PDB file of C-alpha atoms in Angstrom:
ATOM      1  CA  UNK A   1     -17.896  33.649 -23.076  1.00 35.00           C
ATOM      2  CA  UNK A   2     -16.355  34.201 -19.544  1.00 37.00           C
ATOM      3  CA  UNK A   3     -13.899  31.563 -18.699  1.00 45.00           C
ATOM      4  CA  UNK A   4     -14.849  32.923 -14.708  1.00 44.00           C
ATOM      5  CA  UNK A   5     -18.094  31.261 -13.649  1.00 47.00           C
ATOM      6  CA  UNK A   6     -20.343  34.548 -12.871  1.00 43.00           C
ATOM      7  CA  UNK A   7     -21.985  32.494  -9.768  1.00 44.00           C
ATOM      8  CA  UNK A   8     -18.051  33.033  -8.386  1.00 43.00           C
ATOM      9  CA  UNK A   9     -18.133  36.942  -8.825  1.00 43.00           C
ATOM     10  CA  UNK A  10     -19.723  37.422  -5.865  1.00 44.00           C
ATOM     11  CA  UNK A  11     -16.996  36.096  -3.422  1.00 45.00           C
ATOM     12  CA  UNK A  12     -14.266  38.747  -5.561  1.00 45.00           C
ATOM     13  CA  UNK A  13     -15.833  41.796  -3.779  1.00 49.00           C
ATOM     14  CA  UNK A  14     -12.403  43.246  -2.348  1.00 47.00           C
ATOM     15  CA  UNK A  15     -14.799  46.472  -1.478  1.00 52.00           C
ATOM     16  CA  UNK A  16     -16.389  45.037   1.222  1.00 57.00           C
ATOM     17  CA  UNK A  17     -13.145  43.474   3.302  1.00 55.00           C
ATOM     18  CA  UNK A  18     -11.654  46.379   5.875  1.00 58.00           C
ATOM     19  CA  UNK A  19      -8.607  46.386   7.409  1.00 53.00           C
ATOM     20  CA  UNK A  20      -9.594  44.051  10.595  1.00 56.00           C
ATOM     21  CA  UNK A  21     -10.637  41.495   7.841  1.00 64.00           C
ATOM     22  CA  UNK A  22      -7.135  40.587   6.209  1.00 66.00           C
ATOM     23  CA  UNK A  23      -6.190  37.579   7.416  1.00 65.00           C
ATOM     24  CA  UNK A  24      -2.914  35.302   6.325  1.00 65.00           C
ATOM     25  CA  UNK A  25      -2.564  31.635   6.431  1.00 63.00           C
ATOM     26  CA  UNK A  26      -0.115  29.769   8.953  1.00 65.00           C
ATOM     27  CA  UNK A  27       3.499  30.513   7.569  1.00 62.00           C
ATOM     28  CA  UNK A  28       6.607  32.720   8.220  1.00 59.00           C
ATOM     29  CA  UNK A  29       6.426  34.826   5.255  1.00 59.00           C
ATOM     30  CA  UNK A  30       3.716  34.727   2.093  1.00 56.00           C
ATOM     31  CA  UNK A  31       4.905  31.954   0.699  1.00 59.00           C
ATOM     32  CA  UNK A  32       4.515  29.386   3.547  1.00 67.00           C
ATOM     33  CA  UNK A  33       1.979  26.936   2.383  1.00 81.00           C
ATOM     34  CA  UNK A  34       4.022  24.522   3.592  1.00 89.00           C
ATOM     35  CA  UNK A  35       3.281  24.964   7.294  1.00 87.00           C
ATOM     36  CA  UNK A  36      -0.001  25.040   6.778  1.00 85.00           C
ATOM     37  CA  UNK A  37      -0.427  21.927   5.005  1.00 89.00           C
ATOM     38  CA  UNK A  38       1.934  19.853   6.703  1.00 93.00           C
ATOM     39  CA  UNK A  39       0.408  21.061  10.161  1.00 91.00           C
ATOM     40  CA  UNK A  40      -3.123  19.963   8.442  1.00 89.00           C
ATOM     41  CA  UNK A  41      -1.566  16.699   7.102  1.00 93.00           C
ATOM     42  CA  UNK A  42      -0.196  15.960  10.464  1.00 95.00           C
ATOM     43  CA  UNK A  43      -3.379  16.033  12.321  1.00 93.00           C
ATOM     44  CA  UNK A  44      -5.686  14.696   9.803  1.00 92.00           C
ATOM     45  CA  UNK A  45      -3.466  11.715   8.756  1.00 95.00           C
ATOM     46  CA  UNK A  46      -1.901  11.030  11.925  1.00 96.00           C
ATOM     47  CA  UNK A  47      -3.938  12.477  14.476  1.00 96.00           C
ATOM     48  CA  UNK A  48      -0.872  14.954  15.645  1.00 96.00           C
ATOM     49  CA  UNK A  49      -1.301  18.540  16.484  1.00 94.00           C
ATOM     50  CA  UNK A  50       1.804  20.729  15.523  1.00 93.00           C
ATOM     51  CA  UNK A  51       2.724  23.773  17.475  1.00 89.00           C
ATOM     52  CA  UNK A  52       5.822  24.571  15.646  1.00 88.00           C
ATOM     53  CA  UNK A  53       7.409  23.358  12.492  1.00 88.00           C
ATOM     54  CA  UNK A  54      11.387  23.355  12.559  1.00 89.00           C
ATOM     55  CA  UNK A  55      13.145  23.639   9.313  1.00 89.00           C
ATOM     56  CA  UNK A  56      16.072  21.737   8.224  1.00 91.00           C
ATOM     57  CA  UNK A  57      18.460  23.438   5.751  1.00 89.00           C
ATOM     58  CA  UNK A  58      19.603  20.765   3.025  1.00 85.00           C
ATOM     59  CA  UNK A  59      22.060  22.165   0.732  1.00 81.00           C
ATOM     60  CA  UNK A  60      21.545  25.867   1.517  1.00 87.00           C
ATOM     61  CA  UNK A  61      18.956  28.370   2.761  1.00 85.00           C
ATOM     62  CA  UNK A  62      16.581  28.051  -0.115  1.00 87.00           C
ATOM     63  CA  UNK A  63      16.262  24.060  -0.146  1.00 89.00           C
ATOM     64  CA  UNK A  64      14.540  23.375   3.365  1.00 90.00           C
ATOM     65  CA  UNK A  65      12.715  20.248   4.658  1.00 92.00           C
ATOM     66  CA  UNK A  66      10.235  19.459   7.147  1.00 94.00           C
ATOM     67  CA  UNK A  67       9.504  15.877   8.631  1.00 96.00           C
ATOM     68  CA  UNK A  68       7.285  14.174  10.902  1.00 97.00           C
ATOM     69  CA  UNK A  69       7.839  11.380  13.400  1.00 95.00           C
ATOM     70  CA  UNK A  70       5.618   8.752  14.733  1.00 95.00           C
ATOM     71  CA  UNK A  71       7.262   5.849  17.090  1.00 94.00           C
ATOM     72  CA  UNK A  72      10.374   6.289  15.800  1.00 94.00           C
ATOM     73  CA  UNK A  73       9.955   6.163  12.386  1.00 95.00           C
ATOM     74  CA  UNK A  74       9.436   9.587   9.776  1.00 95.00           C
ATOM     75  CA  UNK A  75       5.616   9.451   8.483  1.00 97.00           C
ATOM     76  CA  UNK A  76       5.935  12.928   6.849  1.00 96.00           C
ATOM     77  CA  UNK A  77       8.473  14.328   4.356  1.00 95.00           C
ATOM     78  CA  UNK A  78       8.063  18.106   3.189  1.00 95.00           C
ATOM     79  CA  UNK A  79      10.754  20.070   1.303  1.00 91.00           C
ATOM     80  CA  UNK A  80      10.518  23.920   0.342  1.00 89.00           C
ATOM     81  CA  UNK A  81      13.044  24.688  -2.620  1.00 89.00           C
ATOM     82  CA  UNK A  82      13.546  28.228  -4.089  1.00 87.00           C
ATOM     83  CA  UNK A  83      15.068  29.509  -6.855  1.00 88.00           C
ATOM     84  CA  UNK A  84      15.859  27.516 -10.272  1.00 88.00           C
ATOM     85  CA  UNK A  85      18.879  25.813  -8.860  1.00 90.00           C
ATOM     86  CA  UNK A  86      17.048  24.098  -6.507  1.00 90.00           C
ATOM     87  CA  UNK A  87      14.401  23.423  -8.591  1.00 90.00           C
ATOM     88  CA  UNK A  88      16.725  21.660 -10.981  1.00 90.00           C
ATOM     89  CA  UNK A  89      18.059  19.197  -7.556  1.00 87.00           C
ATOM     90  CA  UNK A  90      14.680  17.912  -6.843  1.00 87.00           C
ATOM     91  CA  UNK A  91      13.794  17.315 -10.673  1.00 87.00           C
ATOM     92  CA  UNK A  92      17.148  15.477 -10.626  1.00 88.00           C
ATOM     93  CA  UNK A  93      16.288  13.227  -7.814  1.00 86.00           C
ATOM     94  CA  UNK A  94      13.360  12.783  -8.933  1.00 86.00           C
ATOM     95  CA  UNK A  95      14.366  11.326 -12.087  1.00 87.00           C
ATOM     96  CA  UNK A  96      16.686   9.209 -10.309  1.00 88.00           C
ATOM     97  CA  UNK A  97      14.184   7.508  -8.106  1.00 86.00           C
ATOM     98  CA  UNK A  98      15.592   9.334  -5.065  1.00 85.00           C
ATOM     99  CA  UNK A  99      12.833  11.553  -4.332  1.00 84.00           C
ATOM    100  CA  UNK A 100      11.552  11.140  -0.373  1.00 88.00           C
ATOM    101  CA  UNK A 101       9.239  13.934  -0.446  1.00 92.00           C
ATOM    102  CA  UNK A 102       5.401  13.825   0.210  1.00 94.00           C
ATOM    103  CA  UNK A 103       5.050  17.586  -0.965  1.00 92.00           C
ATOM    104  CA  UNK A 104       7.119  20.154  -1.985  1.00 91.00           C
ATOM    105  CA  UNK A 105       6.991  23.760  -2.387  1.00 89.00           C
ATOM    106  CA  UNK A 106       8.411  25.610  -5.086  1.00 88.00           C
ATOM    107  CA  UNK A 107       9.292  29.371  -5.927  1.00 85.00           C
ATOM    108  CA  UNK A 108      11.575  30.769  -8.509  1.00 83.00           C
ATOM    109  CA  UNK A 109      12.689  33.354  -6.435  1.00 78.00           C
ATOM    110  CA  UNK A 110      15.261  32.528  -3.987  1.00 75.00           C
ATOM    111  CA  UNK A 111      14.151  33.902  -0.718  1.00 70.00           C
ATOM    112  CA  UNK A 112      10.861  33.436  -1.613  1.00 69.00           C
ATOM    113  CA  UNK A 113       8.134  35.739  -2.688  1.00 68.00           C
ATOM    114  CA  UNK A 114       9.026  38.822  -1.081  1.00 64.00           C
ATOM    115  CA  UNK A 115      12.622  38.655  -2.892  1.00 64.00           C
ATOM    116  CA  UNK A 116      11.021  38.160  -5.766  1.00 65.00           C
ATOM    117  CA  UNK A 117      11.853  40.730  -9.057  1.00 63.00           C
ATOM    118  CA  UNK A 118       8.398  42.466  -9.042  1.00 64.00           C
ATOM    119  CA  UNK A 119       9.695  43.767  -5.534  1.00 68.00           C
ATOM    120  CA  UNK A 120      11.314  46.852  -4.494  1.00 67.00           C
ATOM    121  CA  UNK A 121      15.501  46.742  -5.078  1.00 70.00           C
ATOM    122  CA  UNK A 122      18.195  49.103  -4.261  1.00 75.00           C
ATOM    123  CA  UNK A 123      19.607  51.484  -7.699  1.00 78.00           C
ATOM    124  CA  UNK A 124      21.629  48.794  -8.657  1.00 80.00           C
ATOM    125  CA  UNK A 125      19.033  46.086  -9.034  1.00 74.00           C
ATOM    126  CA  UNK A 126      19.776  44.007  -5.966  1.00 74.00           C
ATOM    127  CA  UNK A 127      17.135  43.022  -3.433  1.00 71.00           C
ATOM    128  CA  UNK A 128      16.102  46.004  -0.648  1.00 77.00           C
ATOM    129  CA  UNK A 129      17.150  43.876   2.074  1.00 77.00           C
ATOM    130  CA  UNK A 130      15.619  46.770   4.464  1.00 82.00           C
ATOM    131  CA  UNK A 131      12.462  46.874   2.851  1.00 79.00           C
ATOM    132  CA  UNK A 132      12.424  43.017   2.425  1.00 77.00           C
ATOM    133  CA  UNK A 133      13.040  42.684   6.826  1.00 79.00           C
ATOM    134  CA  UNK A 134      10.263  45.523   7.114  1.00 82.00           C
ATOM    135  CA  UNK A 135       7.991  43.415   4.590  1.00 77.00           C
ATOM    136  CA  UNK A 136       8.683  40.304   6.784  1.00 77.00           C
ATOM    137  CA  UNK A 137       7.352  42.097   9.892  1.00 82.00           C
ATOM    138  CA  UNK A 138       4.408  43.872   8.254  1.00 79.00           C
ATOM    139  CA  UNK A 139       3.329  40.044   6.837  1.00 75.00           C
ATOM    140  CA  UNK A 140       4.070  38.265  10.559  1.00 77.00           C
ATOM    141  CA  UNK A 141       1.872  41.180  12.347  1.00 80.00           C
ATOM    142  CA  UNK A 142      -1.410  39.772   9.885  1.00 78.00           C
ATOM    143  CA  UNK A 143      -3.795  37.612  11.945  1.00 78.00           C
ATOM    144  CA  UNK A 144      -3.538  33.929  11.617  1.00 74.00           C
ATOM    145  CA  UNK A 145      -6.734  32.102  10.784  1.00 73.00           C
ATOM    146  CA  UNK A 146      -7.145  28.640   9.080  1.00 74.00           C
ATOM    147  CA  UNK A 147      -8.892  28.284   6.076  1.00 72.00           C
ATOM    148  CA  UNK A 148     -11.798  26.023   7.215  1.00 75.00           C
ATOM    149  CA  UNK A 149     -12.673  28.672  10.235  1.00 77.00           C
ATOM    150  CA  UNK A 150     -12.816  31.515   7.641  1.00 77.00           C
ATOM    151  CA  UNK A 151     -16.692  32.470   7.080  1.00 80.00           C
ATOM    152  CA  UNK A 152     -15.656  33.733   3.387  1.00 78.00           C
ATOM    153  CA  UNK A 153     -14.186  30.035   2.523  1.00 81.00           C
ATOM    154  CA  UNK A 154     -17.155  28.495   3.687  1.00 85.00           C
ATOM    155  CA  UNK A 155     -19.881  30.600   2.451  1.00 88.00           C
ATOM    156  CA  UNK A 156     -18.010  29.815  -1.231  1.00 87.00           C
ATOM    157  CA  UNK A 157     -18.192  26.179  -0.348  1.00 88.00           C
ATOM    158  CA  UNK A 158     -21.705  26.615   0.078  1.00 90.00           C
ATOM    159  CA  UNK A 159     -23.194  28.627  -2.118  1.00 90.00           C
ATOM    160  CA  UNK A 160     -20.839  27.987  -4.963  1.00 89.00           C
ATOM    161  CA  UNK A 161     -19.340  24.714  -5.046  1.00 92.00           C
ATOM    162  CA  UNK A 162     -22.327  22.733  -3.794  1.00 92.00           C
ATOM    163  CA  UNK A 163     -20.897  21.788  -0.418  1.00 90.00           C
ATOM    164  CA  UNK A 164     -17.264  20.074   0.814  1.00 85.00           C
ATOM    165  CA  UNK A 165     -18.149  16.836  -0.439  1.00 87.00           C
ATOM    166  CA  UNK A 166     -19.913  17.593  -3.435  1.00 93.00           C
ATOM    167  CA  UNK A 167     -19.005  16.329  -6.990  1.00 94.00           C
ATOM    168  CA  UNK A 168     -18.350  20.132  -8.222  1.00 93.00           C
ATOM    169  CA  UNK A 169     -15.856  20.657  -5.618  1.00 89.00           C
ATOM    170  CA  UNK A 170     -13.850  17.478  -6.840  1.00 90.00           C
ATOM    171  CA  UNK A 171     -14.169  19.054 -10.387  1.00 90.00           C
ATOM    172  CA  UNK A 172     -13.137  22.460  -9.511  1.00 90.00           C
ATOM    173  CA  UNK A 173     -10.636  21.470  -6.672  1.00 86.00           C
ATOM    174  CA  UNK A 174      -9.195  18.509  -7.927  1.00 83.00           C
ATOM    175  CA  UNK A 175      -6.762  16.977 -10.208  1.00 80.00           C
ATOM    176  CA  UNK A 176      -5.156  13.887 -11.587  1.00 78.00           C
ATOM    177  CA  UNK A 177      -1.428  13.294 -12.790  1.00 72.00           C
ATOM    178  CA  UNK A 178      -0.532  11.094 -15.595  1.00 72.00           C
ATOM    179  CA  UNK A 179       2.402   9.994 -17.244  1.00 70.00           C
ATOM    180  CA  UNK A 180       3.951  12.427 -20.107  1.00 68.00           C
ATOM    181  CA  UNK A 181       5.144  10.680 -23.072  1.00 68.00           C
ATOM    182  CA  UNK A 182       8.647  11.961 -23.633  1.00 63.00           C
ATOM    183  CA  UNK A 183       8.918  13.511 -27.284  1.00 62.00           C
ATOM    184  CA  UNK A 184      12.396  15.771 -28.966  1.00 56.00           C
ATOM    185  CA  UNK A 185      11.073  19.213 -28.446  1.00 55.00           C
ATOM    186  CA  UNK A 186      13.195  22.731 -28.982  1.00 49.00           C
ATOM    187  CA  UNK A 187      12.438  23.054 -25.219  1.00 54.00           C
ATOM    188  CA  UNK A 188      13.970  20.288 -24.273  1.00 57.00           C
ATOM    189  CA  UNK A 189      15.163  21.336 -20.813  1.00 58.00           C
ATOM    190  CA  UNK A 190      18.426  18.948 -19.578  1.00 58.00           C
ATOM    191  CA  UNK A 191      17.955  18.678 -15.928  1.00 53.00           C
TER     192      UNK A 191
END
């Protein structure tokens, strides 16, 4: 038994996409997500329409954050946070109650993606930081377009999922969070 629903094959046809078709989403580099959904977030929550996003460094270059204002008062709260270190910081505040952030995107490389290990490094192991600039350009030189305007994403919403609205989109799209009991495991990660 496939665990890939074969009505979903169709939309995996790489063969068919040319060059003029690759698109990226909004974003500096691959891993920006979080432009794009705070940008989306901004407007559909609070009716805002964000040009640019300005990031604020916290405790160094790979623990950003992003907020929004509205009369005064910050309505949005987005942190990026890269690399294990950083990882380990939000975990801690969030254990401690102090965590402020509405969403938060995570990568275990620092730099991001394109520093990641399955990348290109000099003889001695160390990030390319050549290649990784010339990357960088290659990725910011990609067309823009937004999800919703892509024919691809809706044809799939369509033809596979039933529609935007439709009960198998909340199944396929969609989870729920819950509580995790805490039990003594030889896992037991102390952050």
């Amino acid at each position: 038994s496939s665990a890939v629903d074969p009505s979903f094959c169709c939309f995996l046809r790489f063969d068919e996409i040319k060059e003029g078709d690759v698109v990226r989403h909004e974003g500096k580099r691959s891993d920006g997500y979080l432009e794009h959904i705070f940008k989306h977030a901004a407007k559909e929550l609070f009716g805002m329409d964000v040009k640019e996003i300005t990031y604020k460094a916290l405790k160094n270059k790979d623990f950003q954050e992003v907020t929004l204002e509205k009369d005064g008062e910050t309505v949005l709260r987005f942190a990026s946070a890269y690399g294990f270190r950083n990882i380990q910081n939000l975990v801690l505040k969030l254990k401690k109650g102090k965590f402020l952030y509405h969403f938060v995107e995570v990568l275990a490389c620092p730099g991001g993606c394109l520093n990641g290990k399955g990348q290109a490094q000099t003889e001695d192991g160390k990030p390319d930081k050549a290649l990784l600039s010339q990357m960088e350009e290659v990725y910011a030189a990609i067309p823009v377009r937004l999800p919703e305007t892509n024919l691809h994403v809706q044809k799939m919403y369509q033809d596979w999922l039933e529609g935007m609205d439709s009960k198998k989109a909340q199944e396929t799209l969609h989870t729920q969070y819950s509580g995790v009991n805490q039990t003594a495991s030889n896992l037991d990660i102390k952050w």
